[in-house]
Short mmCIF file of C-alpha atoms and ligand atoms in Angstrom, two decimals:
data_model
loop_
_atom_site.label_atom_id
_atom_site.label_comp_id
_atom_site.label_asym_id
_atom_site.label_seq_id
_atom_site.Cartn_x
_atom_site.Cartn_y
_atom_site.Cartn_z
CA UNK P 6 -1.02 12.59 31.17
CA UNK P 7 0.19 15.93 31.56
CA UNK P 8 2.26 17.54 28.64
CA UNK P 9 5.73 18.37 29.25
CA UNK P 10 7.05 21.62 27.91
CA UNK P 11 10.54 20.27 26.90
CA UNK P 12 12.49 17.35 24.90
CA UNK P 13 13.69 14.36 26.56
CA UNK P 14 17.18 14.56 25.65
CA UNK P 15 20.18 12.69 27.55
CA UNK P 16 17.89 11.43 30.59
CA UNK P 17 16.28 14.76 31.28
CA UNK P 18 13.40 16.84 30.03
CA UNK P 19 15.20 20.32 28.64
CA UNK P 20 13.46 23.20 27.28
CA UNK P 21 13.25 23.38 23.42
CA UNK P 22 15.45 25.80 21.08
CA UNK P 23 12.53 27.65 19.67
CA UNK P 24 9.17 28.92 20.66
CA UNK P 25 6.76 27.19 18.68
CA UNK P 26 4.29 24.50 20.05
CA UNK P 27 1.88 22.08 18.66
CA UNK P 28 -1.37 22.07 20.03
CA UNK P 29 -2.87 18.53 20.84
CA UNK P 30 -6.73 17.81 19.68
CA UNK P 31 -9.16 15.31 20.74
CA UNK P 32 -10.69 14.64 17.79
CA UNK P 33 -14.00 12.71 19.62
CA UNK P 34 -14.94 16.56 20.65
CA UNK P 35 -12.34 19.19 18.91
CA UNK P 36 -10.91 20.17 22.15
CA UNK P 37 -7.10 21.16 22.95
CA UNK P 38 -6.18 19.13 25.70
CA UNK P 39 -2.36 20.02 25.50
CA UNK P 40 0.59 21.70 24.17
CA UNK P 41 3.97 20.14 23.34
CA UNK P 42 7.03 21.90 22.01
CA UNK P 43 7.62 21.89 18.08
CA UNK P 44 11.54 21.18 17.58
CA UNK P 45 13.73 22.26 15.27
CA UNK P 46 16.48 21.18 13.60
CA UNK P 47 18.76 22.83 16.59
CA UNK P 48 16.88 20.06 19.10
CA UNK P 49 17.34 17.33 16.40
CA UNK P 50 20.79 17.81 16.73
CA UNK P 51 21.00 18.20 20.53
CA UNK P 52 19.26 14.74 20.56
CA UNK P 53 21.61 13.08 18.30
CA UNK P 54 24.77 14.37 19.95
CA UNK P 55 23.19 12.88 23.09
CA UNK P 56 22.52 9.20 21.05
CA UNK P 57 26.27 9.60 19.86
CA UNK P 58 27.70 9.99 23.02
CA UNK P 59 25.78 7.04 24.80
CA UNK P 60 26.22 4.63 21.49
CA UNK P 61 29.62 3.32 22.86
CA UNK P 62 28.64 2.44 26.46
CA UNK P 63 25.07 1.26 25.47
CA UNK P 64 26.47 -1.05 22.87
CA UNK P 65 29.05 -2.33 25.09
CA UNK P 66 26.52 -3.09 27.98
CA UNK P 67 26.33 -7.11 27.92
CA UNK P 68 22.82 -8.18 26.10
CA UNK P 69 21.53 -9.84 29.48
CA UNK P 70 21.50 -5.98 31.21
CA UNK P 71 19.82 -4.59 28.17
CA UNK P 72 17.30 -7.33 28.28
CA UNK P 73 16.76 -6.59 32.33
CA UNK P 74 16.13 -2.61 31.41
CA UNK P 75 13.45 -3.95 28.66
CA UNK P 76 11.83 -6.07 31.10
CA UNK P 77 11.73 -3.07 33.47
CA UNK P 78 10.41 -0.77 30.86
CA UNK P 79 7.90 -3.63 30.14
CA UNK P 80 6.96 -3.73 33.74
CA UNK P 81 6.48 0.20 33.73
CA UNK P 82 4.16 -0.02 30.70
CA UNK P 83 2.06 -2.52 32.52
CA UNK P 84 2.07 -0.39 35.72
CA UNK P 85 0.48 2.79 33.63
CA UNK P 86 -1.45 0.42 31.32
CA UNK P 87 -4.77 2.46 32.35
CA UNK P 88 -2.96 5.88 31.79
CA UNK P 89 -1.47 4.73 28.37
CA UNK P 90 -5.03 3.94 27.12
CA UNK P 91 -6.67 6.99 28.49
CA UNK P 92 -3.98 9.09 26.61
CA UNK P 93 -4.34 7.25 23.22
CA UNK P 94 -7.97 7.67 23.73
CA UNK P 95 -7.65 11.38 24.24
CA UNK P 96 -5.15 12.04 21.67
CA UNK P 97 -6.30 9.38 18.42
CA UNK P 98 -9.85 9.10 19.55
CA UNK P 99 -10.12 5.47 19.81
CA UNK P 100 -12.84 3.68 22.18
CA UNK P 101 -11.14 3.12 25.28
CA UNK P 102 -11.65 -0.58 25.36
CA UNK P 103 -9.91 -0.56 21.85
CA UNK P 104 -6.98 1.61 23.56
CA UNK P 105 -6.79 -0.88 26.45
CA UNK P 106 -6.94 -4.29 24.33
CA UNK P 107 -4.64 -3.32 21.39
CA UNK P 108 -3.15 0.42 22.11
CA UNK P 109 -1.81 -0.47 25.37
CA UNK P 110 -1.68 -3.99 25.34
CA UNK P 111 0.44 -4.79 22.22
CA UNK P 112 3.31 -2.54 23.08
CA UNK P 113 3.52 -4.37 26.37
CA UNK P 114 3.74 -7.59 24.52
CA UNK P 115 6.04 -6.46 22.17
CA UNK P 116 8.75 -4.65 24.83
CA UNK P 117 8.35 -8.11 26.71
CA UNK P 118 9.09 -10.33 23.49
CA UNK P 119 12.21 -7.81 23.15
CA UNK P 120 13.19 -8.25 26.93
CA UNK P 121 13.23 -11.93 25.99
CA UNK P 122 15.17 -11.85 22.49
CA UNK P 123 17.90 -9.72 23.80
CA UNK P 124 18.76 -12.24 26.44
CA UNK P 125 18.42 -15.23 24.03
CA UNK P 126 19.63 -13.71 20.63
CA UNK P 127 22.92 -15.20 19.36
CA UNK P 128 24.97 -11.97 18.73
CA UNK P 129 27.56 -14.39 17.75
CA UNK P 130 28.00 -17.07 15.51
CA UNK P 131 30.58 -19.57 13.84
CA UNK P 132 30.78 -19.91 10.34
CA UNK P 133 33.29 -22.55 9.27
CA UNK P 134 36.92 -20.69 10.17
CA UNK P 135 35.09 -17.52 10.92
CA UNK P 136 33.23 -15.94 14.13
CA UNK P 137 30.69 -13.70 13.00
CA UNK P 138 29.39 -10.76 15.39
CA UNK P 139 26.00 -8.92 15.10
CA UNK P 140 26.47 -5.53 16.19
CA UNK P 141 24.78 -2.69 16.71
CA UNK P 142 24.07 -0.55 13.77
CA UNK P 143 24.49 2.56 15.48
CA UNK P 144 22.20 6.11 16.21
CA UNK P 145 18.79 5.19 14.95
CA UNK P 146 16.48 7.94 13.69
CA UNK P 147 12.97 6.92 14.48
CA UNK P 148 9.88 8.63 12.90
CA UNK P 149 6.50 7.28 13.39
CA UNK P 150 2.84 7.84 12.86
CA UNK P 151 -0.30 8.49 14.73
CA UNK P 152 -2.69 5.48 13.90
CA UNK P 153 -0.99 2.96 16.24
CA UNK P 154 1.22 5.75 18.34
CA UNK P 155 2.68 3.76 21.35
CA UNK P 156 2.89 0.38 19.40
CA UNK P 157 4.83 2.10 16.50
CA UNK P 158 7.05 3.94 18.86
CA UNK P 159 7.71 0.36 20.74
CA UNK P 160 8.26 -1.68 17.74
CA UNK P 161 11.21 0.57 16.64
CA UNK P 162 12.81 1.61 19.91
CA UNK P 163 12.51 -1.88 21.70
CA UNK P 164 14.58 -4.06 18.91
CA UNK P 165 16.84 -0.77 18.75
CA UNK P 166 17.63 -0.98 22.25
CA UNK P 167 17.70 -4.67 22.46
CA UNK P 168 20.47 -4.67 19.61
CA UNK P 169 22.26 -2.13 21.56
CA UNK P 170 21.42 0.85 19.26
CA UNK P 171 20.78 4.59 20.65
CA UNK P 172 17.35 6.16 19.47
CA UNK P 173 16.14 9.67 18.82
CA UNK P 174 12.30 9.58 17.81
CA UNK P 175 9.98 12.20 16.39
CA UNK P 176 6.64 10.86 17.16
CA UNK P 177 3.60 12.20 15.05
CA UNK P 178 2.32 15.70 15.52
CA UNK P 179 -1.10 14.57 16.30
CA UNK P 180 -0.23 11.93 19.28
CA UNK P 181 2.76 13.34 21.14
CA UNK P 182 1.53 12.73 24.67
CA UNK P 183 1.86 9.01 24.45
CA UNK P 184 5.22 9.64 23.01
CA UNK P 185 6.20 11.77 26.09
CA UNK P 186 4.46 9.11 28.65
CA UNK P 187 7.01 6.54 26.62
CA UNK P 188 9.84 8.47 27.49
CA UNK P 189 9.06 9.00 30.93
CA UNK P 190 8.84 5.13 30.96
CA UNK P 191 12.20 4.49 29.50
CA UNK P 192 13.53 6.71 32.06
CA UNK P 193 11.52 5.18 35.13
CA UNK P 194 12.94 1.58 33.56
CA UNK P 195 16.47 2.74 34.37
CA UNK P 196 17.73 3.20 30.42
CA UNK P 197 21.06 5.13 30.70
CA UNK P 198 20.81 8.87 29.57
CA UNK P 199 21.18 9.33 26.25
CA UNK P 200 20.39 5.99 25.16
CA UNK P 201 17.11 7.20 24.10
CA UNK P 202 15.92 10.76 23.13
CA UNK P 203 12.40 12.28 22.00
CA UNK P 204 12.11 15.36 19.94
CA UNK P 205 8.30 16.35 19.18
CA UNK P 206 7.61 18.46 16.05
CA UNK P 207 6.42 18.72 12.81
CA UNK P 208 7.12 16.21 10.03
CA UNK P 209 8.84 18.55 7.33
CA UNK P 210 10.61 20.31 10.21
CA UNK P 211 11.80 18.16 12.98
CA UNK P 212 11.24 14.85 11.15
CA UNK P 213 13.02 16.14 7.86
CA UNK P 214 16.14 17.18 10.26
CA UNK P 215 16.25 14.01 11.92
CA UNK P 216 16.03 11.77 8.25
CA UNK P 217 18.85 14.03 7.12
CA UNK P 218 21.05 14.25 9.94
CA UNK P 219 24.62 13.14 9.07
CA UNK P 220 25.33 11.44 12.18
CA UNK P 221 22.51 8.91 12.08
CA UNK P 222 23.45 5.50 10.92
CA UNK P 223 19.80 4.05 10.25
CA UNK P 224 16.50 5.93 9.72
CA UNK P 225 13.15 3.82 10.54
CA UNK P 226 10.10 5.25 9.44
CA UNK P 227 6.50 4.25 9.35
CA UNK P 228 3.82 6.19 7.74
CA UNK P 229 2.51 7.46 4.21
CA UNK P 230 4.40 5.88 0.70
CA UNK P 231 5.10 9.60 -0.23
CA UNK P 232 7.20 10.67 2.76
CA UNK P 233 8.91 7.07 2.53
CA UNK P 234 10.08 7.41 -0.64
CA UNK P 235 11.61 11.05 0.07
CA UNK P 236 13.27 9.76 3.24
CA UNK P 237 14.43 6.77 1.29
CA UNK P 238 16.29 8.91 -1.49
CA UNK P 239 17.63 10.81 1.39
CA UNK P 240 19.00 7.68 3.16
CA UNK P 241 20.28 6.23 -0.53
CA UNK P 242 22.42 9.50 -1.33
CA UNK P 243 23.76 8.89 1.82
CA UNK P 244 24.46 5.16 1.34
CA UNK P 245 22.63 4.49 4.81
CA UNK P 246 20.40 1.90 5.71
CA UNK P 247 16.65 2.56 5.71
CA UNK P 248 13.42 0.61 7.26
CA UNK P 249 10.35 2.04 5.69
CA UNK P 250 6.88 0.79 6.59
CA UNK P 251 4.44 1.97 4.35
CA UNK P 252 0.75 2.01 3.38
CA UNK P 253 -1.27 -0.90 2.21
CA UNK P 254 -4.59 -1.93 0.25
CA UNK P 255 -4.55 -5.32 1.61
CA UNK P 256 -7.34 -7.96 -0.08
CA UNK P 257 -9.38 -10.13 1.95
CA UNK P 258 -10.03 -12.74 -0.57
CA UNK P 259 -12.72 -15.16 0.20
CA UNK P 260 -12.96 -18.57 -1.38
CA UNK P 261 -16.19 -20.19 -2.15
CA UNK P 262 -15.59 -22.96 0.19
CA UNK P 263 -15.43 -20.58 3.21
CA UNK P 264 -17.68 -19.91 6.05
CA UNK P 265 -19.06 -16.84 4.20
CA UNK P 266 -20.91 -15.24 7.07
CA UNK P 267 -17.99 -15.54 9.53
CA UNK P 268 -15.49 -14.40 6.85
CA UNK P 269 -17.61 -11.01 5.94
CA UNK P 270 -18.36 -10.37 9.47
CA UNK P 271 -14.43 -10.69 10.80
CA UNK P 272 -13.44 -8.67 7.56
CA UNK P 273 -15.85 -5.77 8.28
CA UNK P 274 -14.38 -5.36 11.70
CA UNK P 275 -11.15 -5.43 10.57
CA UNK P 276 -11.53 -2.91 8.25
CA UNK P 277 -13.70 -0.58 10.82
CA UNK P 278 -11.55 -1.28 13.89
CA UNK P 279 -9.37 1.72 14.80
CA UNK P 280 -12.03 3.93 12.16
CA UNK P 281 -10.21 2.32 9.49
CA UNK P 282 -6.85 3.66 10.21
CA UNK P 283 -4.84 0.48 10.02
CA UNK P 284 -2.27 0.03 7.28
CA UNK P 285 -2.72 -3.75 7.24
CA UNK P 286 -6.71 -3.56 7.20
CA UNK P 287 -8.18 -5.59 4.76
CA UNK P 288 -9.70 -2.94 2.81
CA UNK P 289 -10.45 -4.50 -0.38
CA UNK P 290 -12.79 -7.69 -0.17
CA UNK P 291 -12.92 -10.19 -2.90
CA UNK P 292 -15.82 -12.44 -3.07
CA UNK P 293 -16.97 -15.22 -5.88
CA UNK P 294 -19.80 -13.94 -8.11
CA UNK P 295 -21.96 -16.19 -7.20
CA UNK P 296 -21.95 -15.65 -3.68
CA UNK P 297 -21.70 -11.62 -3.96
CA UNK P 298 -24.97 -10.17 -3.26
CA UNK P 299 -25.33 -12.27 -0.16
CA UNK P 300 -21.84 -11.16 1.09
CA UNK P 301 -22.71 -7.63 0.19
CA UNK P 302 -25.63 -7.73 2.37
CA UNK P 303 -23.70 -9.32 5.08
CA UNK P 304 -21.19 -6.81 4.85
CA UNK P 305 -23.94 -3.51 5.07
CA UNK P 306 -25.43 -5.05 7.98
CA UNK P 307 -22.22 -5.44 9.98
CA UNK P 308 -21.06 -1.99 8.69
CA UNK P 309 -24.12 -0.55 10.29
CA UNK P 310 -24.14 -2.33 13.27
CA UNK P 311 -20.57 -1.26 13.49
CA UNK P 312 -21.96 2.58 13.66
CA UNK P 313 -22.41 2.71 17.24
CA UNK P 314 -19.01 1.65 18.44
CA UNK P 315 -16.84 3.82 15.77
CA UNK P 316 -14.56 6.47 17.04
CA UNK P 317 -13.54 9.60 15.20
CA UNK P 318 -10.28 9.55 12.82
CA UNK P 319 -7.73 11.58 14.09
CA UNK P 320 -8.05 14.82 12.62
CA UNK P 321 -10.12 17.36 10.62
CA UNK P 322 -7.87 16.75 7.90
CA UNK P 323 -7.98 13.09 7.63
CA UNK P 324 -11.85 13.28 7.71
CA UNK P 325 -11.65 15.80 4.95
CA UNK P 326 -9.17 13.32 2.89
CA UNK P 327 -11.83 10.08 3.84
CA UNK P 328 -14.94 11.89 2.88
CA UNK P 329 -13.28 13.12 -0.65
CA UNK P 330 -12.42 9.34 -1.23
CA UNK P 331 -16.09 8.27 -0.30
CA UNK P 332 -17.19 11.05 -3.13
CA UNK P 333 -14.70 9.82 -5.42
CA UNK P 334 -15.95 6.06 -5.24
CA UNK P 335 -19.66 7.26 -6.04
CA UNK P 336 -18.56 9.68 -8.83
CA UNK P 337 -16.54 6.51 -10.11
CA UNK P 338 -19.79 4.37 -9.89
CA UNK P 339 -19.10 2.30 -7.28
CA UNK P 340 -22.49 1.34 -5.27
CA UNK P 341 -22.97 2.55 -1.84
CA UNK P 342 -24.46 0.12 0.42
CA UNK P 343 -23.66 1.48 4.01
CA UNK P 344 -22.64 5.23 5.32
CA UNK P 345 -21.62 7.89 3.17
CA UNK P 346 -19.67 11.05 2.97
CA UNK P 347 -21.70 13.08 5.48
CA UNK P 348 -20.49 13.10 8.53
CA UNK P 349 -22.43 10.98 11.19
CA UNK P 350 -22.10 13.76 13.87
CA UNK P 351 -22.27 17.41 14.37
CA UNK P 352 -19.17 17.51 16.87
CA UNK P 353 -15.88 15.28 16.34
CA UNK P 354 -14.03 14.07 13.22
CA UNK P 355 -16.42 11.33 12.46
CA UNK P 356 -17.04 9.02 9.59
CA UNK P 357 -19.60 6.75 8.91
CA UNK P 358 -18.61 3.03 8.64
CA UNK P 359 -19.21 2.85 4.74
CA UNK P 360 -19.22 0.18 2.48
CA UNK P 361 -19.01 0.03 -1.49
CA UNK P 362 -20.13 -2.89 -3.88
CA UNK P 363 -19.67 -3.00 -7.69
CA UNK P 364 -16.12 -1.78 -7.21
CA UNK P 365 -14.14 -2.47 -10.16
CA UNK P 366 -10.36 -3.41 -9.49
CA UNK P 367 -8.86 -0.38 -10.79
CA UNK P 368 -11.21 2.35 -9.32
CA UNK P 369 -9.31 4.71 -7.19
CA UNK P 370 -11.05 3.06 -3.76
CA UNK P 371 -9.51 -0.29 -5.06
CA UNK P 372 -6.17 1.28 -5.69
CA UNK P 373 -5.28 3.69 -3.08
CA UNK P 374 -4.89 3.64 0.70
CA UNK P 375 -7.95 5.41 2.24
CA UNK P 376 -7.09 5.58 6.24
CA UNK P 377 -10.60 5.37 6.99
CA UNK P 378 -13.37 3.07 7.73
CA UNK P 379 -14.24 2.21 3.79
CA UNK P 380 -14.49 -1.30 2.85
CA UNK P 381 -14.62 -1.97 -1.08
CA UNK P 382 -16.27 -5.44 -2.26
CA UNK P 383 -15.05 -6.84 -5.46
CA UNK P 384 -16.59 -9.30 -7.58
CA UNK P 385 -14.29 -12.10 -8.78
CA UNK P 386 -15.00 -14.93 -11.50
CA UNK P 387 -12.41 -17.65 -10.37
CA UNK P 388 -9.41 -18.18 -8.53
CA UNK P 389 -6.88 -16.87 -11.26
CA UNK P 390 -9.26 -13.89 -11.46
CA UNK P 391 -9.23 -13.48 -7.41
CA UNK P 392 -5.54 -13.78 -7.68
CA UNK P 393 -4.78 -10.93 -10.24
CA UNK P 394 -6.93 -8.73 -8.42
CA UNK P 395 -5.66 -9.44 -4.90
CA UNK P 396 -2.03 -8.68 -6.26
CA UNK P 397 -3.43 -5.95 -8.69
CA UNK P 398 -1.93 -2.73 -6.71
CA UNK P 399 1.30 -1.11 -5.73
CA UNK P 400 1.07 -2.42 -2.20
CA UNK P 401 1.60 -5.62 -0.55
CA UNK P 402 1.34 -5.18 3.22
CA UNK P 403 -0.99 -7.83 4.41
CA UNK P 404 -4.21 -9.99 3.62
CA UNK P 405 -6.55 -12.79 4.55
CA UNK P 406 -7.68 -15.70 2.85
CA UNK P 407 -10.63 -18.03 3.86
CA UNK P 408 -11.65 -21.31 2.76
CA UNK P 409 -13.18 -24.50 3.84
CA UNK P 410 -9.74 -26.17 4.73
CA UNK P 411 -6.70 -24.95 5.45
CA UNK P 412 -4.60 -26.23 2.83
CA UNK P 413 -6.72 -24.71 0.15
CA UNK P 414 -6.00 -21.40 1.89
CA UNK P 415 -2.52 -21.66 2.24
CA UNK P 416 -2.29 -22.73 -1.45
CA UNK P 417 -3.81 -19.44 -2.23
CA UNK P 418 -1.88 -17.27 0.33
CA UNK P 419 1.41 -18.65 -1.09
CA UNK P 420 0.78 -16.97 -4.50
CA UNK P 421 -0.05 -13.56 -2.84
CA UNK P 422 2.58 -10.71 -3.26
CA UNK P 423 2.28 -9.60 0.52
CA UNK P 424 4.32 -9.84 3.69
CA UNK P 425 1.41 -10.99 5.89
CA UNK P 426 -1.54 -13.36 5.44
CA UNK P 427 -4.06 -14.28 7.74
CA UNK P 428 -5.74 -17.75 7.46
CA UNK P 429 -9.40 -18.01 8.05
CA UNK P 430 -9.22 -15.47 10.75
CA UNK P 431 -5.48 -16.37 12.43
CA UNK P 432 -4.84 -14.02 15.10
CA UNK P 433 -2.35 -11.18 15.42
CA UNK P 434 1.22 -12.49 16.67
CA UNK P 435 3.37 -9.83 17.99
CA UNK P 436 6.77 -12.39 16.79
CA UNK P 437 5.67 -12.71 13.22
CA UNK P 438 8.10 -10.66 11.04
CA UNK P 439 5.78 -7.63 9.88
CA UNK P 440 6.38 -5.49 6.68
CA UNK P 441 5.66 -4.98 2.98
CA UNK P 442 6.41 -6.50 -0.29
CA UNK P 443 6.83 -3.93 -3.19
CA UNK P 444 5.65 -0.43 -2.51
CA UNK P 445 4.40 -1.30 1.10
CA UNK P 446 7.82 -0.98 2.52
CA UNK P 447 11.59 -2.26 3.08
CA UNK P 448 12.53 -4.30 6.09
CA UNK P 449 10.65 -6.00 8.76
CA UNK P 450 9.42 -5.22 12.16
CA UNK P 451 8.74 -7.41 15.25
CA UNK P 452 10.18 -10.31 16.66
CA UNK P 453 13.92 -11.87 15.73
CA UNK P 454 13.54 -10.47 11.99
CA UNK P 455 12.81 -6.94 13.81
CA UNK P 456 16.22 -7.24 15.90
CA UNK P 457 17.78 -8.18 12.67
CA UNK P 458 17.22 -4.52 11.33
CA UNK P 459 19.21 -2.56 14.00
CA UNK P 460 22.34 -5.12 13.82
CA UNK P 461 25.11 -5.48 11.28
CA UNK P 462 27.55 -8.23 10.76
CA UNK P 463 31.51 -8.13 11.41
CA UNK P 464 33.37 -11.58 10.36
CA UNK P 465 36.44 -12.34 12.00
CA UNK P 466 38.62 -15.11 10.53
CA UNK P 467 40.82 -17.60 12.43
P1 NAP T 513 2.85 11.05 7.23
O1 NAP T 513 3.06 12.40 6.88
O2 NAP T 513 3.79 10.09 6.23
O3 NAP T 513 3.57 10.96 8.58
C1 NAP T 513 4.22 9.81 9.27
C2 NAP T 513 5.47 10.27 10.02
O4 NAP T 513 6.29 11.19 9.32
C3 NAP T 513 5.21 11.78 11.00
O5 NAP T 513 5.87 11.43 12.29
C4 NAP T 513 5.38 12.65 10.21
O6 NAP T 513 5.15 14.10 10.96
C5 NAP T 513 6.58 12.50 9.65
N1 NAP T 513 7.01 13.37 8.36
C6 NAP T 513 5.78 14.07 7.63
N2 NAP T 513 6.66 14.69 6.45
C7 NAP T 513 7.81 14.30 6.52
C8 NAP T 513 8.95 14.72 5.96
N3 NAP T 513 8.79 15.36 5.17
N4 NAP T 513 10.50 14.01 6.61
C9 NAP T 513 10.36 13.39 7.82
N5 NAP T 513 9.18 13.06 8.47
C10 NAP T 513 8.12 13.41 7.84
O7 NAP T 513 1.57 10.83 7.16
P2 NAP T 513 0.48 11.43 7.72
O8 NAP T 513 0.70 12.58 7.42
O9 NAP T 513 0.47 11.24 8.92
O10 NAP T 513 -0.53 10.50 7.18
C11 NAP T 513 -0.81 10.52 5.60
C12 NAP T 513 -1.33 9.42 5.11
O11 NAP T 513 -0.31 8.45 5.30
C13 NAP T 513 -2.75 8.47 5.80
O12 NAP T 513 -3.52 8.81 5.28
C14 NAP T 513 -2.34 6.89 5.32
O13 NAP T 513 -2.68 6.56 4.16
C15 NAP T 513 -0.55 6.83 5.53
N6 NAP T 513 -0.18 6.45 6.49
C16 NAP T 513 -0.14 5.13 6.55
C17 NAP T 513 0.57 4.82 7.73
C18 NAP T 513 1.18 3.16 7.78
O14 NAP T 513 1.05 2.81 9.03
N7 NAP T 513 1.20 2.70 6.97
C19 NAP T 513 0.49 5.54 8.87
C20 NAP T 513 -0.03 6.74 9.28
C21 NAP T 513 -0.19 6.88 8.03
P3 NAP T 513 3.78 14.96 11.45
O15 NAP T 513 2.95 14.00 12.30
O16 NAP T 513 4.07 16.05 11.78
O17 NAP T 513 3.01 14.74 9.68
MG1 MG T 514 1.72 14.61 7.68
#
């Protein structure tokens, strides 16, 4: 993927208003692999105008035709899946196999799901003597992070386009290349000019200009809670809807009746995959005191084995941040049983797969999102204690429960204050609503619930 020296606005690649550029770095070898323009408020404004101008036409386009464009988009992503995987590996650093199986495959599934939903969704319903129309909310400002760079773009752009909205996207500065590839794919799919627009740039400049733009109807943001809070406040002041997909500190609750080895091994793999840069990762493993030492040993062994397969974290800044948390864990008295703060390689932003035992529920490493390959194993006394610990953070994005039988796991999961729970290792479902309780966010992505976020209702009475 060769970087474009421009913004994709109104159906064409146009020169940026300013001269500044962002260097894209491969975190595995620290080499510069490309340059993209750093957009300004002026670029954002041009893109928002294009999206506004395209809105009436796209909103009036029959859902079947919008579905056809989304199906074409899915087909382009399929045709370019190897290039997608290579691009994500180059700018995010994830191992190529993971890029193929997750970073390329999941967006294809999600784009496909919205091609089907756009065609099948009831955009009109009868309620008594009323007809309720589900209309597009308008121009969407989408701001995305780098950890699942294409998935997070598609999880916003696909439902927005399915709903009849137009979009301006500001992707993460660390992973702009796959965003440019996505803009090419939208173009190839025959989506009309102005319906999707891309402005690359820095968060506090281009991102903030987009979030504050008066002609944006909905801001959909995925990233840190700190920035999300600010975007929510800005939207609140303007009386605008906002969708926030924020952090997590999810609990993996292993009940005494569970298959311990399986639960621990899947739990470690869950935290280490994508180098721990997954908002829904089960970064706290909760184990009954009688099985605790066995679980710690299993986890340390699994993490050591994972070490050869792990990619770097995205940037030097993230590497420093994660190392800081590991040092803090040691300083607060947790017992390091695998990994540590020392970088395992001289080159690249690598962090060793790290496991802490004897973690108290209120330690920093058990409360804050680390966003690196770091697992905390916490001891519980009984089920009520496990539930208190599981629910005892500001977050509520995801979680897991393992038990000997499904009803026991389900009963526990129903008491968790969290938006998603995987039962005995249940697999990812691209149609299931994804989003947070508590400070993990506002709104839901994926499937029909994700589509509804981009719609507003109008009732006609007869
Ligand atoms: P971030 O700053 O929240 O970045 C997310 C997106 O928001 C990026 O596109 C970013 O641009 C943009 N942004 C930053 N400041 C902004 C502002 N003032 N107004 C509008 N947009 C703004 O997150 P980060 O710096 O990449 O990562 C920091 C931490 O956030 C991570 O360590 C992790 O804990 C958490 N995080 C969570 C998720 C998640 O999926 N829940 C994803 C990523 C990060 P830039 O790329 O230019 O910064
Ligand atoms: Mg940032």
